[in-house]
Coordinates of C-alpha atoms in Angstrom, one line a residue:
R1 CA 6.5 17.2 -35.7
S2 CA 9.8 17.7 -34.0
R3 CA 10.3 18.9 -30.7
R4 CA 13.1 20.9 -29.5
V5 CA 15.7 18.8 -26.6
D6 CA 16.6 20.7 -23.9
P7 CA 20.4 19.6 -23.3
A8 CA 19.7 19.8 -19.5
A9 CA 16.9 17.5 -19.8
A10 CA 18.1 15.0 -21.8
A11 CA 21.1 14.9 -19.2
A12 CA 18.7 14.4 -16.6
A13 CA 17.1 11.9 -18.4
T14 CA 20.2 9.5 -18.9
E15 CA 21.3 10.3 -15.5
K16 CA 21.1 6.9 -12.9
P17 CA 18.4 6.8 -10.5
A18 CA 20.5 6.6 -7.8
A19 CA 22.4 10.3 -8.7
R20 CA 19.0 11.6 -9.7
V21 CA 18.2 10.7 -5.6
E22 CA 21.5 12.6 -4.3
R23 CA 20.9 15.5 -6.9
R24 CA 17.4 16.4 -6.0
A25 CA 18.3 16.0 -2.5
A26 CA 20.9 18.7 -2.8
E27 CA 18.5 20.7 -4.7
M28 CA 15.3 20.4 -2.0
E29 CA 14.8 23.4 0.9
P30 CA 16.6 22.8 3.7
S31 CA 13.3 22.6 5.7
F32 CA 12.5 19.4 4.4
I33 CA 16.2 17.8 4.8
L34 CA 17.4 16.9 8.5
S35 CA 20.5 16.0 7.5
A36 CA 22.7 15.3 4.6
L37 CA 22.6 11.7 3.0
D38 CA 25.8 10.8 4.5
S39 CA 24.3 7.5 6.5
P40 CA 25.8 4.6 5.2
S41 CA 23.8 4.3 2.1
D42 CA 25.0 0.5 1.3
E43 CA 22.4 -0.1 4.5
N44 CA 20.2 2.8 5.2
G45 CA 20.4 5.5 2.6
A46 CA 17.6 6.1 -0.5
R47 CA 20.7 6.2 -2.9
T48 CA 21.0 2.4 -3.2
L49 CA 17.7 1.3 -3.9
D50 CA 17.6 0.4 -7.6
V51 CA 13.9 0.1 -8.7
S52 CA 15.3 -0.5 -12.5
A53 CA 16.0 -4.3 -11.4
G54 CA 12.2 -4.9 -11.8
R55 CA 10.7 -5.8 -8.2
F56 CA 11.3 -4.1 -4.9
Q57 CA 10.2 -4.0 -1.7
F58 CA 8.5 -1.2 0.2
R59 CA 8.0 -0.9 3.7
A60 CA 5.5 1.8 5.6
C61 CA 4.2 2.1 9.2
T62 CA 2.3 4.2 11.0
L63 CA 1.3 5.2 15.0
N64 CA -0.7 7.2 17.5
C65 CA 1.9 8.3 19.6
W66 CA -0.4 9.6 22.6
A67 CA 2.6 12.5 23.2
L68 CA 0.6 15.1 25.2
P69 CA 3.1 17.2 26.1
Y70 CA 1.5 18.4 29.6
I71 CA 1.7 16.7 33.3
W72 CA 0.0 13.8 34.1
P73 CA -2.9 13.9 34.4
F74 CA -3.6 16.3 31.9
G75 CA -0.9 15.4 29.9
S76 CA 0.5 11.4 28.0
A77 CA 1.8 9.5 31.0
N78 CA 6.0 8.3 30.4
R79 CA 6.1 10.6 27.0
R80 CA 9.7 11.4 26.8
L81 CA 10.5 7.7 27.6
R82 CA 8.4 6.4 25.3
L83 CA 9.4 8.4 22.6
E84 CA 13.0 8.0 23.2
R85 CA 12.1 4.0 22.7
L86 CA 9.9 4.9 19.7
S87 CA 13.0 6.2 18.1
D88 CA 15.1 3.1 18.6
Q89 CA 12.6 1.0 17.3
L90 CA 12.5 3.0 14.0
I91 CA 16.1 3.1 13.5
K92 CA 16.0 -0.9 13.8
E93 CA 13.2 -1.8 12.0
E94 CA 14.0 1.1 8.9
Y95 CA 11.2 1.6 7.4
D96 CA 10.9 3.3 4.3
V97 CA 8.2 5.9 5.5
V98 CA 6.8 6.2 8.8
G99 CA 3.5 8.1 9.6
L100 CA 2.9 9.5 13.4
Q101 CA 0.2 10.8 14.6
E102 CA -0.6 12.9 17.7
L103 CA 2.9 14.2 18.0
W104 CA 1.5 17.7 19.5
S105 CA 5.0 19.2 20.6
E106 CA 6.7 20.4 17.6
A107 CA 9.9 20.3 20.3
D108 CA 9.1 16.5 20.9
Y109 CA 9.2 16.0 16.5
L110 CA 12.3 17.6 16.2
D111 CA 13.8 15.8 19.0
L112 CA 12.3 12.7 17.3
A113 CA 13.3 13.8 13.8
A114 CA 17.0 14.0 15.1
R115 CA 17.5 11.1 16.6
V116 CA 16.2 9.0 13.5
A117 CA 17.8 11.2 11.2
T118 CA 20.4 8.5 10.3
V119 CA 17.9 6.5 8.7
Y120 CA 15.0 8.8 7.7
P121 CA 16.9 11.9 6.6
F122 CA 13.5 13.2 5.2
A123 CA 10.7 14.4 7.5
H124 CA 8.0 17.1 7.6
Y125 CA 5.3 18.4 10.6
F126 CA 2.0 19.4 9.1
H127 CA 1.4 22.9 11.1
S128 CA -2.1 23.6 11.8
G129 CA -4.6 24.8 14.7
F130 CA -3.6 26.2 17.8
T131 CA -1.7 23.1 19.1
G132 CA -0.5 21.7 16.2
S133 CA -1.8 18.6 14.0
G134 CA 0.1 16.2 15.7
V135 CA 0.4 14.7 12.1
C136 CA 4.2 14.1 10.4
V137 CA 6.1 11.5 8.2
L138 CA 9.7 10.7 8.5
S139 CA 10.9 9.0 5.3
K140 CA 14.3 7.3 4.4
H141 CA 13.3 8.9 0.9
P142 CA 13.5 12.6 -0.4
I143 CA 10.2 14.2 0.2
V144 CA 10.1 16.4 -2.9
S145 CA 6.6 18.2 -2.6
T146 CA 3.9 18.0 0.7
L147 CA 0.0 19.3 0.8
M148 CA -2.3 19.6 3.6
H149 CA -5.9 20.1 3.6
R150 CA -7.5 21.2 7.5
Y151 CA -10.8 19.5 7.4
S152 CA -13.7 21.7 7.5
L153 CA -15.2 20.3 11.0
N154 CA -13.0 19.4 13.8
G155 CA -15.7 18.8 16.7
F156 CA -16.7 21.8 19.0
A157 CA -14.5 24.7 20.5
H158 CA -16.6 24.9 23.6
H159 CA -15.7 20.9 24.7
I160 CA -12.7 22.2 25.9
H161 CA -11.8 18.9 27.4
R162 CA -12.0 17.1 24.0
G163 CA -9.3 19.4 22.5
D164 CA -10.0 18.0 18.7
W165 CA -11.1 21.6 17.7
F166 CA -8.0 23.4 19.0
G167 CA -5.5 20.6 17.5
G168 CA -7.0 21.4 13.7
K169 CA -7.2 17.7 12.3
V170 CA -5.7 17.2 8.9
V171 CA -4.6 14.8 6.0
G172 CA -1.0 15.6 5.2
M173 CA 0.3 14.1 1.9
A174 CA 4.1 13.9 1.2
E175 CA 5.3 12.7 -2.4
L176 CA 8.3 10.4 -1.7
E177 CA 10.5 10.3 -4.4
V178 CA 12.1 6.3 -4.7
G179 CA 14.2 6.0 -7.5
E180 CA 12.0 6.6 -10.6
M181 CA 8.9 6.3 -8.9
R182 CA 6.6 8.7 -7.4
I183 CA 4.9 7.4 -4.1
H184 CA 1.6 9.4 -2.3
F185 CA 2.1 8.9 1.5
Y186 CA -0.8 10.1 3.4
S187 CA -0.9 10.6 7.2
T188 CA -4.0 11.8 9.1
H189 CA -6.0 11.6 12.1
L190 CA -10.2 11.9 12.4
H191 CA -11.9 13.2 15.2
A192 CA -12.5 10.6 17.8
E193 CA -15.6 8.9 18.8
Y194 CA -15.6 8.8 22.8
N195 CA -19.1 7.3 23.1
R196 CA -20.4 5.1 20.7
Q197 CA -23.5 4.8 21.7
N198 CA -24.5 8.9 22.0
D199 CA -21.7 9.6 18.8
L200 CA -22.0 13.7 19.0
Y201 CA -18.9 13.9 16.7
L202 CA -20.7 11.4 13.9
S203 CA -21.6 13.7 11.3
H204 CA -18.4 15.8 11.8
R205 CA -16.1 12.6 11.2
L206 CA -18.4 12.0 8.2
A207 CA -17.9 15.1 6.8
Q208 CA -13.9 14.6 7.4
V209 CA -14.1 10.9 5.6
F210 CA -15.8 12.7 3.0
E211 CA -13.3 15.6 2.6
L212 CA -10.3 13.0 3.3
S213 CA -11.7 10.4 0.2
Q214 CA -12.0 13.6 -2.5
F215 CA -8.4 14.6 -1.1
V216 CA -7.0 11.1 -2.1
R217 CA -8.8 10.9 -4.7
H218 CA -7.9 14.2 -6.4
T219 CA -4.2 14.4 -5.3
S220 CA -3.4 10.9 -6.5
R221 CA -3.7 10.8 -10.2
G222 CA -0.5 9.8 -11.9
A223 CA 0.9 8.6 -8.3
D224 CA 2.9 5.5 -8.9
L225 CA 1.4 4.1 -5.4
V226 CA -0.5 5.4 -3.0
I227 CA -0.7 4.4 0.8
L228 CA -3.0 6.6 3.4
T229 CA -2.3 5.6 7.0
G230 CA -3.4 7.2 10.2
D231 CA -5.5 6.8 13.4
M232 CA -9.1 6.8 11.9
N233 CA -11.3 6.7 14.7
M234 CA -13.5 4.2 12.5
E235 CA -14.3 0.7 13.1
P236 CA -14.7 -1.6 10.3
D237 CA -18.5 -2.0 10.1
D238 CA -18.7 1.9 10.5
L239 CA -20.3 3.8 7.7
G240 CA -17.3 6.1 7.3
Y241 CA -14.9 3.3 6.8
R242 CA -16.9 1.8 4.0
M243 CA -17.4 5.0 2.1
L244 CA -13.7 6.2 2.5
L245 CA -12.5 2.7 0.6
S246 CA -15.6 3.2 -1.6
N247 CA -14.8 6.7 -2.4
A248 CA -11.3 6.8 -2.8
Q249 CA -11.1 2.9 -4.3
L250 CA -8.8 2.1 -1.4
I251 CA -7.9 -1.0 0.1
D252 CA -7.7 -2.0 3.8
G253 CA -4.0 -4.0 4.1
W254 CA -4.8 -5.8 7.4
R255 CA -8.3 -7.3 5.6
E256 CA -6.7 -7.6 2.5
L257 CA -4.6 -10.5 4.0
H258 CA -6.6 -11.7 7.1
G259 CA -10.1 -11.6 5.6
F260 CA -13.1 -10.7 6.8
T261 CA -14.0 -13.4 9.6
P262 CA -10.5 -14.2 10.8
D263 CA -10.2 -16.5 13.4
A264 CA -10.0 -15.1 17.1
S265 CA -6.4 -14.8 17.4
V266 CA -5.8 -12.9 14.3
F267 CA -8.5 -11.3 14.9
A268 CA -7.4 -10.0 18.6
D269 CA -4.1 -9.5 17.2
G270 CA -5.5 -6.8 14.3
M271 CA -6.8 -4.4 17.1
T272 CA -4.9 -1.1 18.0
C273 CA -6.8 0.4 20.7
D274 CA -8.0 -0.3 24.3
R275 CA -6.0 -3.9 24.0
P276 CA -6.1 -6.0 27.3
D277 CA -2.2 -6.2 26.9
N278 CA -1.8 -2.5 26.8
C279 CA -0.9 -0.9 30.0
Y280 CA -2.5 2.5 29.4
T281 CA -6.2 0.6 28.4
V282 CA -8.8 2.1 31.2
K283 CA -10.0 -1.1 33.2
S284 CA -13.8 -0.2 31.7
M285 CA -12.9 0.0 28.4
M286 CA -11.5 -3.7 28.5
E287 CA -14.3 -5.0 30.1
R288 CA -16.6 -3.6 27.8
L289 CA -14.9 -3.9 24.6
G290 CA -12.7 -7.2 25.3
D291 CA -10.0 -7.7 22.7
G292 CA -10.1 -4.0 21.7
K293 CA -11.1 -1.3 18.9
R294 CA -9.1 -1.4 15.4
L295 CA -9.0 2.2 14.4
D296 CA -5.5 2.3 12.8
Y297 CA -5.2 1.6 9.3
I298 CA -2.8 1.4 6.4
M299 CA -4.8 1.5 3.3
Y300 CA -3.4 1.7 0.0
K301 CA -4.2 1.8 -4.2
N302 CA -2.5 1.0 -7.2
G303 CA -1.4 4.1 -9.2
R304 CA 0.8 3.4 -12.8
M305 CA 2.5 1.0 -10.9
N306 CA 1.5 -2.7 -10.0
A307 CA 2.1 -3.2 -6.1
E308 CA 1.2 -6.6 -4.0
L309 CA 0.5 -6.3 -0.1
I310 CA 2.8 -9.3 0.9
H311 CA 2.8 -8.5 4.6
C312 CA 0.9 -6.5 7.0
T313 CA 0.6 -6.6 10.7
T314 CA 0.4 -4.4 14.2
T315 CA 3.5 -3.8 15.6
L316 CA 5.1 -1.1 18.4
N317 CA 3.2 -2.7 21.2
R318 CA 5.0 -3.4 24.7
I319 CA 8.6 -1.9 24.6
P320 CA 11.6 -4.2 24.7
G321 CA 12.7 -4.5 27.9
E322 CA 10.0 -2.4 29.8
D323 CA 7.0 -2.5 31.4
I324 CA 4.9 -0.2 29.3
N325 CA 3.6 0.2 25.6
F326 CA 5.1 2.8 23.3
S327 CA 1.7 4.2 23.2
D328 CA -1.7 4.0 24.4
H329 CA -2.1 2.6 20.3
T330 CA -0.2 0.0 18.5
G331 CA 1.4 0.6 15.5
V332 CA 0.3 -0.9 11.9
Q333 CA 2.9 -2.3 9.5
A334 CA 3.1 -3.0 5.7
T335 CA 5.0 -4.5 3.4
F336 CA 4.6 -3.9 -0.9
E337 CA 6.2 -6.1 -3.3
V338 CA 6.3 -3.2 -6.2
D339 CA 6.5 -3.7 -9.9
A340 CA 8.2 -0.9 -11.0
M341 CA 9.2 -2.0 -14.5
E342 CA 5.7 -0.7 -16.8
R343 CA 3.7 2.3 -15.6
Q344 CA -0.2 1.9 -16.5
L345 CA -2.7 4.0 -17.2
S346 CA -4.9 5.1 -14.3
T347 CA -8.1 3.3 -13.2
S348 CA -11.5 4.7 -12.9
W349 CA -14.3 3.4 -10.7
E350 CA -18.4 4.0 -10.1
H351 CA -19.3 5.6 -7.2
N352 CA -21.4 3.2 -4.3
R353 CA -24.5 5.3 -4.2
P354 CA -26.1 3.5 -1.0
L355 CA -23.5 4.8 1.0
I356 CA -23.6 8.2 -0.2
N357 CA -27.3 8.6 0.6
D358 CA -26.6 7.1 4.1
A359 CA -23.9 9.7 4.7
I360 CA -26.0 12.6 3.1
T361 CA -28.9 11.5 5.7
I362 CA -26.4 12.0 8.4
L363 CA -25.2 15.3 7.2
G364 CA -28.5 16.5 7.1
E365 CA -29.2 15.2 10.1
G366 CA -26.1 17.3 11.7
E367 CA -27.2 20.1 9.8
A368 CA -30.7 20.5 11.6
R369 CA -29.2 19.6 15.2
A370 CA -26.6 22.5 14.0
S371 CA -29.6 24.8 13.4
F372 CA -31.2 24.2 16.9
D373 CA -28.3 24.4 18.5
R374 CA -27.8 27.9 17.2
K375 CA -31.0 28.9 18.3
L376 CA -30.7 27.4 21.6
F377 CA -27.8 29.7 22.2
I378 CA -28.2 32.5 20.9
A379 CA -31.5 32.3 23.4
L380 CA -29.6 31.3 26.1
A381 CA -27.4 34.7 25.2
F382 CA -30.7 36.8 25.8
I383 CA -32.0 34.8 28.9
F384 CA -28.7 35.7 30.9
L385 CA -28.7 39.1 29.8
L386 CA -32.2 39.2 31.5
C387 CA -30.9 37.3 34.6
I388 CA -27.6 40.7 34.6
V389 CA -30.6 43.0 34.2
G390 CA -32.3 41.3 37.5
S391 CA -29.3 41.4 39.6
L392 CA -29.0 45.1 38.9
A393 CA -32.4 45.5 40.5
L394 CA -31.0 43.3 43.7
D395 CA -28.1 45.6 44.1
N396 CA -30.3 48.0 45.7
S397 CA -32.5 45.8 47.4
F398 CA -29.2 43.7 49.0
P399 CA -26.2 45.9 49.2
Y400 CA -24.4 43.4 51.3
L401 CA -24.5 40.8 48.4
S402 CA -22.9 43.7 45.7
T403 CA -19.6 42.0 45.6
Y404 CA -20.9 38.6 44.8
L405 CA -23.5 39.9 42.6
S406 CA -20.6 41.8 40.5
V407 CA -18.5 38.8 40.2
F408 CA -21.7 37.1 39.0
R409 CA -22.8 39.4 36.6
F410 CA -18.6 39.3 35.2
F411 CA -19.1 35.4 34.6
I412 CA -22.5 35.6 32.8
A413 CA -21.3 38.5 30.9
L414 CA -18.4 36.1 29.8
F415 CA -20.9 33.3 29.0
I416 CA -23.1 35.5 27.4
A417 CA -20.3 36.8 25.1
F418 CA -19.3 33.2 24.1
C419 CA -22.9 32.1 23.7
L420 CA -23.3 34.9 21.1
W421 CA -20.0 34.4 18.9
Y422 CA -20.8 30.4 18.8
G423 CA -24.4 31.5 18.0
F424 CA -23.7 33.7 15.2
L425 CA -20.3 32.7 13.6
G426 CA -19.3 29.0 15.2
L427 CA -22.5 27.4 14.8
K428 CA -23.5 29.2 11.4
M429 CA -19.7 27.8 10.0
E430 CA -20.4 24.5 11.1
Q431 CA -23.9 24.9 9.4
K432 CA -22.3 25.6 5.9
A433 CA -19.5 23.0 6.3
L434 CA -22.1 20.3 6.9
K435 CA -24.2 21.7 4.2
G436 CA -20.9 21.9 1.4
A437 CA -19.9 18.5 2.4
K438 CA -23.5 17.3 1.8
H439 CA -23.9 19.2 -1.5
G440 CA -20.6 17.8 -2.7
M441 CA -21.9 14.1 -1.8
E442 CA -25.2 15.1 -3.8
K443 CA -22.4 16.1 -6.7
L444 CA -21.2 12.5 -7.2
L445 CA -24.6 10.9 -7.6
N446 CA -24.8 13.5 -10.6
D447 CA -21.5 11.4 -11.4

């Protein structure tokens, strides 16, 4: 059957990859471009990457910046200095793409993006929640499309001292155009653990892991290469970690190169948080954990092109020439060698049923806990309502206490309002989100 040929499409098909990148950059929306591609293209610019030659290298990096924009001790220590030094180091390293987390202030993001724009002219910030998601992407190559998913569960609204609920944790995807290739690059930040012995947020984080794995699984179809980065707040022996790798069919880059039982020195170097060589590590954590924890990852899988991981290690630890670190986390960097000559068909896989069953059990327990908490908060609202009624009777018997009782009733009324809101709405939404994640996992068992 003959097919009508569009002259414009035919011209685009014969267009050289370098010219295509430059044309696409000119056509992109201004919000995605921090500066024109007028940096030295023979050194830094995306235009010089010729993927038609066969194999080429692609470098990725991730870092939790720990950049709370408040006064110490509520905010992050040495924030401005650390971000300035980070921008200098990112320019020096010249990664192809960088995923950052905990860059909570949009002003900090704009300042950092402007500083590195000569090397990373394309950037995107994923807006979410009250404070912002803190997640952003800096890229040498054009970002031709973005997509964000905000997790259904992000902790508890009344846990103000944690702040996760207000951040609105997300996974963000940036589709990069690298010559003829399309690379799907993901950056995310999952809910923190805080207390491993009594993890109140385990069911929430498992629900986030399931949504993350489903998001990557369904949005990566058709990609040439898939890279997931971020602070997962999970260690390699956690259920969520194993379920993420299984359901999204990802490979943990660090373990791919260093194995599951590395020697002590390599194992210690793989830690990314609470390390003894980090000046921001709390002494009690150092004594309890020793070498630290591995929470930050670069995971990947081949799409329609073959990519071989040739290098993966921690980075961005101690600031050169300073007595402080870039963050309370270290970064992770990876180098891929991509075969760009031939695209292949997408792969298929089977689900890991034991992992899914374990996750369903934990989500069911979280749903039961939310149901109990809902009844508890509603009961507390009525109990404190009785306290207000009782205080009214005390006004007549003890008139000299009326001022104090009025202040007492005011704060009790606020607490009652919160209990009613959280009991009738907040916990009901949590129940539904946990139920939704559980039912979604159950559907996988039918596949």
